[in-house]
Coordinates of C-alpha atoms and ligand atoms in Angstrom, one line a residue:
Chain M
X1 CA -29.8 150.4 145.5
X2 CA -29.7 153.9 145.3
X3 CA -28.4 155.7 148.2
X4 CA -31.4 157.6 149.7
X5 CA -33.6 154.3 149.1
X6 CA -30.8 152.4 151.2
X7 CA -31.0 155.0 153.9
X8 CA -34.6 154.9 154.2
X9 CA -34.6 151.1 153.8
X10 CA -32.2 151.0 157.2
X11 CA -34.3 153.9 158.8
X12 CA -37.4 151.7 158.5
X13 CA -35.0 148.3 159.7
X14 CA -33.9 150.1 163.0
X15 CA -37.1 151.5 163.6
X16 CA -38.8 147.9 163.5
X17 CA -36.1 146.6 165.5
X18 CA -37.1 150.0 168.0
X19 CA -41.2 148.6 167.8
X20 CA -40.7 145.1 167.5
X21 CA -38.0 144.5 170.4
X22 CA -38.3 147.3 172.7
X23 CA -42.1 148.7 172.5
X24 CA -43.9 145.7 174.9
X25 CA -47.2 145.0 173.0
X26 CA -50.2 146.2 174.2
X27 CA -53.1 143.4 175.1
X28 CA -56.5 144.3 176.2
X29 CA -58.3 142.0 178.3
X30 CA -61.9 142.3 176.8
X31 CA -65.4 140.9 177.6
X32 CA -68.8 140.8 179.0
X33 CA -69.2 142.3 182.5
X34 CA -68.1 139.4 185.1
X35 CA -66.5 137.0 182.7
X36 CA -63.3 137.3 184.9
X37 CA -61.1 139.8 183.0
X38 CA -59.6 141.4 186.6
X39 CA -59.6 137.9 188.3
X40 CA -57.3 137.3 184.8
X41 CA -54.9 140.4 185.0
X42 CA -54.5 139.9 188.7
X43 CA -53.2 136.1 188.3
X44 CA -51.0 137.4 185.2
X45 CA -49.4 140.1 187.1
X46 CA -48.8 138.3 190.7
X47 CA -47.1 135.0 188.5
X48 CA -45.0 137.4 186.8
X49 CA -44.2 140.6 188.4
X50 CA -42.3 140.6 192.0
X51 CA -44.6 142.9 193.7
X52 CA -47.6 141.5 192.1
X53 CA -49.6 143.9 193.2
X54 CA -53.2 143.9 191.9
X55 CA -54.1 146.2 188.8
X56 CA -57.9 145.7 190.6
X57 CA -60.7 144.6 192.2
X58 CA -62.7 141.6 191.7
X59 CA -66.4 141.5 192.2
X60 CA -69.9 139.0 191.1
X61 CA -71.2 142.5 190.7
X62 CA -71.2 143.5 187.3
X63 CA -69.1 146.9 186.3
X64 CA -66.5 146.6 189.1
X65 CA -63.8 147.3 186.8
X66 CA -64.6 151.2 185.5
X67 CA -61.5 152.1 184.1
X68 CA -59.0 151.0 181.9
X69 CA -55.9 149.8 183.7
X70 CA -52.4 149.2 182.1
X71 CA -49.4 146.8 183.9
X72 CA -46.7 147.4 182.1
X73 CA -43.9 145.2 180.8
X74 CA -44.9 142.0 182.1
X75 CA -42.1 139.5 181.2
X76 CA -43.6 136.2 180.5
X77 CA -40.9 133.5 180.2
X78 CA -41.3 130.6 177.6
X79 CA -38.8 127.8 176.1
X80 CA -36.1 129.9 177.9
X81 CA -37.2 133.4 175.7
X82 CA -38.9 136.2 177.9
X83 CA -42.4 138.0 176.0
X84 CA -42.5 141.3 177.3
X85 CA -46.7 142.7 177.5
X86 CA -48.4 145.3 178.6
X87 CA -52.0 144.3 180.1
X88 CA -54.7 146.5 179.8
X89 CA -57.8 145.6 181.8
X90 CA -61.0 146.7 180.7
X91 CA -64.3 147.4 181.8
X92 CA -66.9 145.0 180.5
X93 CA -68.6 145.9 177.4
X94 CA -72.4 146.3 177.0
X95 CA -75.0 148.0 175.0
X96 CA -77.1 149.1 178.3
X97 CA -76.8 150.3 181.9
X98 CA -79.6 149.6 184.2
X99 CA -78.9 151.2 188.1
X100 CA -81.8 149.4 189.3
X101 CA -79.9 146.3 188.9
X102 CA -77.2 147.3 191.4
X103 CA -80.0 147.9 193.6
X104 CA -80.2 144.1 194.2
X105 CA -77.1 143.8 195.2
X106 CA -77.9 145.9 198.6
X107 CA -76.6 149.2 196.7
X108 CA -78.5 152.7 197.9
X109 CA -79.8 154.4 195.3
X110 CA -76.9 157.1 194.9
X111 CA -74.6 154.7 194.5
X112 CA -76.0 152.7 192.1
X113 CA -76.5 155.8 190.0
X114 CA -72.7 156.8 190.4
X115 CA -71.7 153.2 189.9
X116 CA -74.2 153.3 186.4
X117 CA -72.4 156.6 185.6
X118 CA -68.8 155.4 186.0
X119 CA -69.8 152.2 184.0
X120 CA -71.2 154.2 181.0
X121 CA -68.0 156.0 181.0
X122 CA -65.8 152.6 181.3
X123 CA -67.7 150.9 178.6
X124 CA -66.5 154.1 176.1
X125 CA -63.1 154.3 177.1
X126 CA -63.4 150.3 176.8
X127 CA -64.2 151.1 173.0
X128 CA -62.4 153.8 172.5
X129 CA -58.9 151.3 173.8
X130 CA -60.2 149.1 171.2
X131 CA -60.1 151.1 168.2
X132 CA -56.4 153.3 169.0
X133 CA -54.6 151.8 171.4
X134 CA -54.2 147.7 171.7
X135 CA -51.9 145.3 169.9
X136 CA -53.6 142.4 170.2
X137 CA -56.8 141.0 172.5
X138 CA -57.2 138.5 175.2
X139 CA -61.2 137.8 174.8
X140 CA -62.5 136.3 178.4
X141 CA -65.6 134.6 178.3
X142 CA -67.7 133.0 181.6
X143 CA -68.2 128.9 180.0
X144 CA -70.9 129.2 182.0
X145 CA -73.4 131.6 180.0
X146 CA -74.0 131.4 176.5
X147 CA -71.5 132.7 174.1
X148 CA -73.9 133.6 171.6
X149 CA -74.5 137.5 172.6
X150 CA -75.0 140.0 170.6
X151 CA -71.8 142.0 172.4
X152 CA -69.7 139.1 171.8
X153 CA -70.5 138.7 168.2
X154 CA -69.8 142.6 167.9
X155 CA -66.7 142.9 169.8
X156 CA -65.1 139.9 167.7
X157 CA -66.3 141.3 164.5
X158 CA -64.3 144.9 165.5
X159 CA -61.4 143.1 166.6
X160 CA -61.7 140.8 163.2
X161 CA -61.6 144.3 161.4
X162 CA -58.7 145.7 162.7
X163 CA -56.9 142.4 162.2
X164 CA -55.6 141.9 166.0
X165 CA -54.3 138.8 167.3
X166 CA -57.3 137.6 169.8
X167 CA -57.0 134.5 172.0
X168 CA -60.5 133.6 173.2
X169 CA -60.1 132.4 177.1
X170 CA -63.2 129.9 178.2
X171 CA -63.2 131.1 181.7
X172 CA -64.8 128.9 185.0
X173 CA -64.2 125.8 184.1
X174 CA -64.0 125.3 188.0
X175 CA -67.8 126.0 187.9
X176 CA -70.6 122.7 187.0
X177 CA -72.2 124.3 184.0
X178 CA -69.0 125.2 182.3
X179 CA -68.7 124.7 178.4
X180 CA -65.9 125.0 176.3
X181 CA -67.3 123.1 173.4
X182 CA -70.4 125.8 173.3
X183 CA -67.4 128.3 172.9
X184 CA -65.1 126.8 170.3
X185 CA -68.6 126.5 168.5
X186 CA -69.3 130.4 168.4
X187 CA -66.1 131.1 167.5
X188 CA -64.8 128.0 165.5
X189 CA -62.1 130.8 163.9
X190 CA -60.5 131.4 166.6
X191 CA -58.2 129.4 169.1
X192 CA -59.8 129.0 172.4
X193 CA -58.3 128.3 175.6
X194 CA -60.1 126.4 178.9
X195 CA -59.3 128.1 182.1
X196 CA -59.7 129.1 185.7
X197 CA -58.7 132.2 186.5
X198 CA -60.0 131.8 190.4
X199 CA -58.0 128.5 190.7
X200 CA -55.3 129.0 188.5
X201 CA -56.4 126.0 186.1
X202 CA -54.4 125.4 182.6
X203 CA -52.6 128.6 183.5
X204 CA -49.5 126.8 181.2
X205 CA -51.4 126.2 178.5
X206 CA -52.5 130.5 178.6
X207 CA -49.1 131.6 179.1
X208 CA -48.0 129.1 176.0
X209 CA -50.5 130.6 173.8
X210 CA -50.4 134.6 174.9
X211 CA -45.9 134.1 174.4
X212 CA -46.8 132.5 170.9
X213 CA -49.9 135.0 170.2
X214 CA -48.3 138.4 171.3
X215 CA -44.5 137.5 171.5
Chain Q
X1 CA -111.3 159.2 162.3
X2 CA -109.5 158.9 165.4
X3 CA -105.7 160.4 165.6
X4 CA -103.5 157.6 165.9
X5 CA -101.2 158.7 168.9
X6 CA -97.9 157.3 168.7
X7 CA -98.3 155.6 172.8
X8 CA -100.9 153.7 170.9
X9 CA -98.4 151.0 169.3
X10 CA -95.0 150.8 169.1
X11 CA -92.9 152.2 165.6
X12 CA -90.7 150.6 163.3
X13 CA -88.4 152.0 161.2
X14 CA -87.0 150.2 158.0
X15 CA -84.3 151.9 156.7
X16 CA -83.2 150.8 153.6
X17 CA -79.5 149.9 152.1
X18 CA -79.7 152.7 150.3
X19 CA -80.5 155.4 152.1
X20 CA -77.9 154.4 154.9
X21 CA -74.9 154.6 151.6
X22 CA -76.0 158.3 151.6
X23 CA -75.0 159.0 155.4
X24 CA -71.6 159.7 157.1
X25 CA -71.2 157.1 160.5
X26 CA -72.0 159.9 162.4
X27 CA -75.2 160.4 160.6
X28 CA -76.3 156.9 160.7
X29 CA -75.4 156.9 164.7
X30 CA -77.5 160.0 165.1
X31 CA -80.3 158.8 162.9
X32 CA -80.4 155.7 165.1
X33 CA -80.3 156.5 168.2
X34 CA -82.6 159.3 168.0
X35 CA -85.2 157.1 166.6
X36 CA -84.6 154.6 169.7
X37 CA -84.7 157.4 171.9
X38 CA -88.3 158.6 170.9
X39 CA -89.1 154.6 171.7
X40 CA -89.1 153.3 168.3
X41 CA -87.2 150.7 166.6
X42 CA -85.0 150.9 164.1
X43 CA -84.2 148.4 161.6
X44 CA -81.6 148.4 158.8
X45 CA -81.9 146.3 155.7
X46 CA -78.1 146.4 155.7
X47 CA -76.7 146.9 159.5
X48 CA -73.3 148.6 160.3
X49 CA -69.5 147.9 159.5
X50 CA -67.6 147.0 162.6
X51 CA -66.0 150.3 163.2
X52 CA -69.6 152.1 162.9
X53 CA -70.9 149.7 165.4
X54 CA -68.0 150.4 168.1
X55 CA -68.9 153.9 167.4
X56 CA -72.2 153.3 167.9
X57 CA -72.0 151.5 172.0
X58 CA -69.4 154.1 172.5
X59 CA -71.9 156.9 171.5
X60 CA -74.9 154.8 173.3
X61 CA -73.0 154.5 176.7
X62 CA -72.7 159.0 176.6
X63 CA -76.0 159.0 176.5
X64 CA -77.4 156.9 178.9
X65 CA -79.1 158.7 182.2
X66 CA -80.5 157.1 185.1
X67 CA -84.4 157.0 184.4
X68 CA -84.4 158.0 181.2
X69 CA -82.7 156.3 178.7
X70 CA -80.9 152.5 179.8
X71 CA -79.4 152.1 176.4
X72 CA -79.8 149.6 173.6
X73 CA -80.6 146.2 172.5
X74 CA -79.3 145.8 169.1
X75 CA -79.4 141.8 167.4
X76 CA -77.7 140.8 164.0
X77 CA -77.3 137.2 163.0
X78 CA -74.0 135.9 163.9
X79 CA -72.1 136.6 160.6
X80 CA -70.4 133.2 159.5
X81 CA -68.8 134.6 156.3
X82 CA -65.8 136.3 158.3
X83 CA -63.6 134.3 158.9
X84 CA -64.0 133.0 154.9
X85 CA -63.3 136.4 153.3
X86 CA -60.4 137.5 151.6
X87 CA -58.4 140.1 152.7
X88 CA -59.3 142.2 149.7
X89 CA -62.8 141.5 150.9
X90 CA -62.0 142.5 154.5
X91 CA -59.9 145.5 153.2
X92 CA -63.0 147.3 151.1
X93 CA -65.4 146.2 154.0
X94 CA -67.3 144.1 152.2
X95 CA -67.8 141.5 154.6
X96 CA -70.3 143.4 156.5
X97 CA -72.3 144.0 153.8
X98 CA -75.9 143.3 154.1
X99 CA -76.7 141.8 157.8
X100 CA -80.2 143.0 159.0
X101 CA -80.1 144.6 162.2
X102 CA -82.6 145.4 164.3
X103 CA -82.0 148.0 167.1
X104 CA -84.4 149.2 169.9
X105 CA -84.5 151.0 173.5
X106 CA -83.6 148.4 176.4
X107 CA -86.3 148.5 178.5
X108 CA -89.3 148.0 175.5
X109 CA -87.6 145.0 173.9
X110 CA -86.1 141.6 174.4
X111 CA -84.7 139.0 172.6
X112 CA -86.2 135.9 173.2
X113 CA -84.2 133.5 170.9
X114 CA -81.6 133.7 168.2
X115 CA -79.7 131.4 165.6
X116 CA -77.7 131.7 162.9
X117 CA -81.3 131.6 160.9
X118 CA -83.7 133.3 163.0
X119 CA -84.1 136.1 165.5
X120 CA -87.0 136.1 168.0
X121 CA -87.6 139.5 169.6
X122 CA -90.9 140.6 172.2
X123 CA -91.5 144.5 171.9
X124 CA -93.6 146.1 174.5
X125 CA -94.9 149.9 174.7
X126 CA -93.4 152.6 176.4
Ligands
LIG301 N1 -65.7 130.0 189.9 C1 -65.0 131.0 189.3 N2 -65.3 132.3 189.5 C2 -64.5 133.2 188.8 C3 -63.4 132.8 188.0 N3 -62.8 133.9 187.5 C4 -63.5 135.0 188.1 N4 -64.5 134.5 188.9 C5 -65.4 135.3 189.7 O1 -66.3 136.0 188.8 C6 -66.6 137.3 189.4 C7 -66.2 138.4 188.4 O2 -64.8 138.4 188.3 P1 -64.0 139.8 187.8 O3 -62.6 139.4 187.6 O4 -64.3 140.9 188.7 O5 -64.8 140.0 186.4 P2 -64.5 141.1 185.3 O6 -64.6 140.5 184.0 O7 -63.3 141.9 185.6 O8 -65.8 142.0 185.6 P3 -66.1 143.6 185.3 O9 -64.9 144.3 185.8 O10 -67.3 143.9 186.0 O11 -66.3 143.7 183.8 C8 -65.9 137.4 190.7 O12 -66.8 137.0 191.7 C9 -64.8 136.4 190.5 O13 -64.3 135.8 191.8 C10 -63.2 131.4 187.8 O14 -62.3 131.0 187.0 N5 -64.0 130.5 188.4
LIG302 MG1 -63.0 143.8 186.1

């Protein structure tokens, strides 16, 4: 080995060992509006952090989340080995913004339109997260609805194209008309993972999967 | 013979495979979403790669306004091949070749139903 291909060969060993062991990998929690990604990165962060407290609110109105928000180095401990991740939460993603619909939920006008505006702007830096910035995806879906959106089928194809680990989470299984099946049948490619976020359901079998996924 | 005003009916744009190879992503986004704007819709024989498509809710979401423009509604068929393709496949972005897409303003159409074989959509006027 000649002496400037060994130097560059260690340069490019000790700058792994710099990304791979030091740099926590960066997961964004992605999905539909209301599928639980906050209800998610809240649970994540208050099991593992000490003063867990929440990266944001939850809410059954759509777009509550408006911003993407990073917890950083979240040590997840596994088989005695520690997974250090940052979580990014993200605004839900969606092709269209109606304020009217916030009007049903008791909203006055103005606020609805600022909540509409913030949401636009959420859904963009959502996408714009997507394509720079994450390592790897948690996709959070409600087992309630159908999986079969046209968002869904979108988002998984641009995460499919960047090749990013993705997880798919089948959120609500607390709830009566919850389907995993319908999931894992959307998405037979991927591995998907029951939950409750709310209740804290199968929680062990998440953390399993994210330290294998992402560790 | 009376002038056919576009409020009379609603307009569809088929845009063919090759006429999108001509356009830069940008171009494509543009030509899109101005078409929607105006109230028509848009459909391409060949559809988007995935990074044009991210583009293209990013793009969407800048525009919306508040009693103007809601955004879009934009259907594919699932794509089933994905997960089949090679990597060299994946790597010249040839697995998103040819998916007919169909692309409209939110508030003049809905999708009714939608399988791997068949997409359902109601259009309505302005
Ligand atoms: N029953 C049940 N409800 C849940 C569960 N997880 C979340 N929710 C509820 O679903 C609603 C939406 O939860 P969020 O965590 O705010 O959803 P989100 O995906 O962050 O939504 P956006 O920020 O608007 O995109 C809230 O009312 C939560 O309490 C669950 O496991 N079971
Ligand atoms: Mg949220």
């Amino acid at each position: 080995m000649g002496l400037l291909t060994g130097l560059r060969s260690s340069i490019s060993r000790a700058a792994s060992t710099l990304f791979s062991d030091e740099e926590p990998k960066r997961i964004g929690i992605y999905g539909p509006p209301n599928a639980g990604k906050t209800t998610l990165s809240n649970r994540i962060v208050r099991d593992w952090t000490e003063h867990g407290d929440a990266v944001g609110p939850e809410s059954h109105i759509p777009h509550e989340t408006r911003r993407a928000r990073r917890r950083e180095n979240i040590e997840i401990e596994r088989d005695g080995k520690t997974v250090t991740i940052d979580v990014v939460d993200t605004p839900g993603v969606t092709t269209k913004v109606d304020y009217t619909e916030f009007l049903e939920h008791d909203m006055e006008k103005e606020d609805a339109v600022r909540r509409s505006r913030e949401a636009t702007e959420g859904v963009a830096e959502a996408m714009h997260w997507l394509r720079e910035d994450v390592d790897g995806v948690i996709y959070v879906l409600d087992s309630t609805t159908d999986p079969f959106t046209q968002v869904n089928t979108m988002l998984i194809g641009i995460i499919e194209s960047q090749d990013l680990p993705v997880l798919i989470l089948a959120n609500k299984i607390d709830l009566e008309d919850s389907s995993v099946q319908r999931i894992r049948n959307a998405f037979p490619q991927h591995e998907t993972i029951p939950l409750s976020a709310l209740e804290g359901d199968n929680m062990d079998e998440v953390y399993d999967n994210i330290a294998e996924y992402f560790g | 013979m009376p002038e056919v005003k576009p409020r009379d009916g609603v307009r569809i744009d088929l845009i063919s495979g090759e006429r999108m190879d001509g356009l830069a992503s940008m171009e494509k986004i543009r030509m899109i979403l101005d078409g929607v704007r105006d109230g028509n819709i848009v459909i391409l024989e060949e559809g988007l790669s995935p990074d044009e498509e991210s583009r293209l809710i990013e793009v969407t979401m800048t525009e919306i306004s508040p009693d103007e423009f809601n955004g879009i509604e934009i259907e594919t068929y699932p794509r089933k091949e994905t997960a089949d393709a090679s990597f060299l496949d994946r790597l010249m972005g040839r697995e998103s070749a040819k998916k007919l897409t169909v692309i409209g303003p939110a508030n003049q159409i809905e999708t009714l139903h939608k399988d791997e074989t068949l997409i359902q959509t109601l259009v309505s006027r302005k």
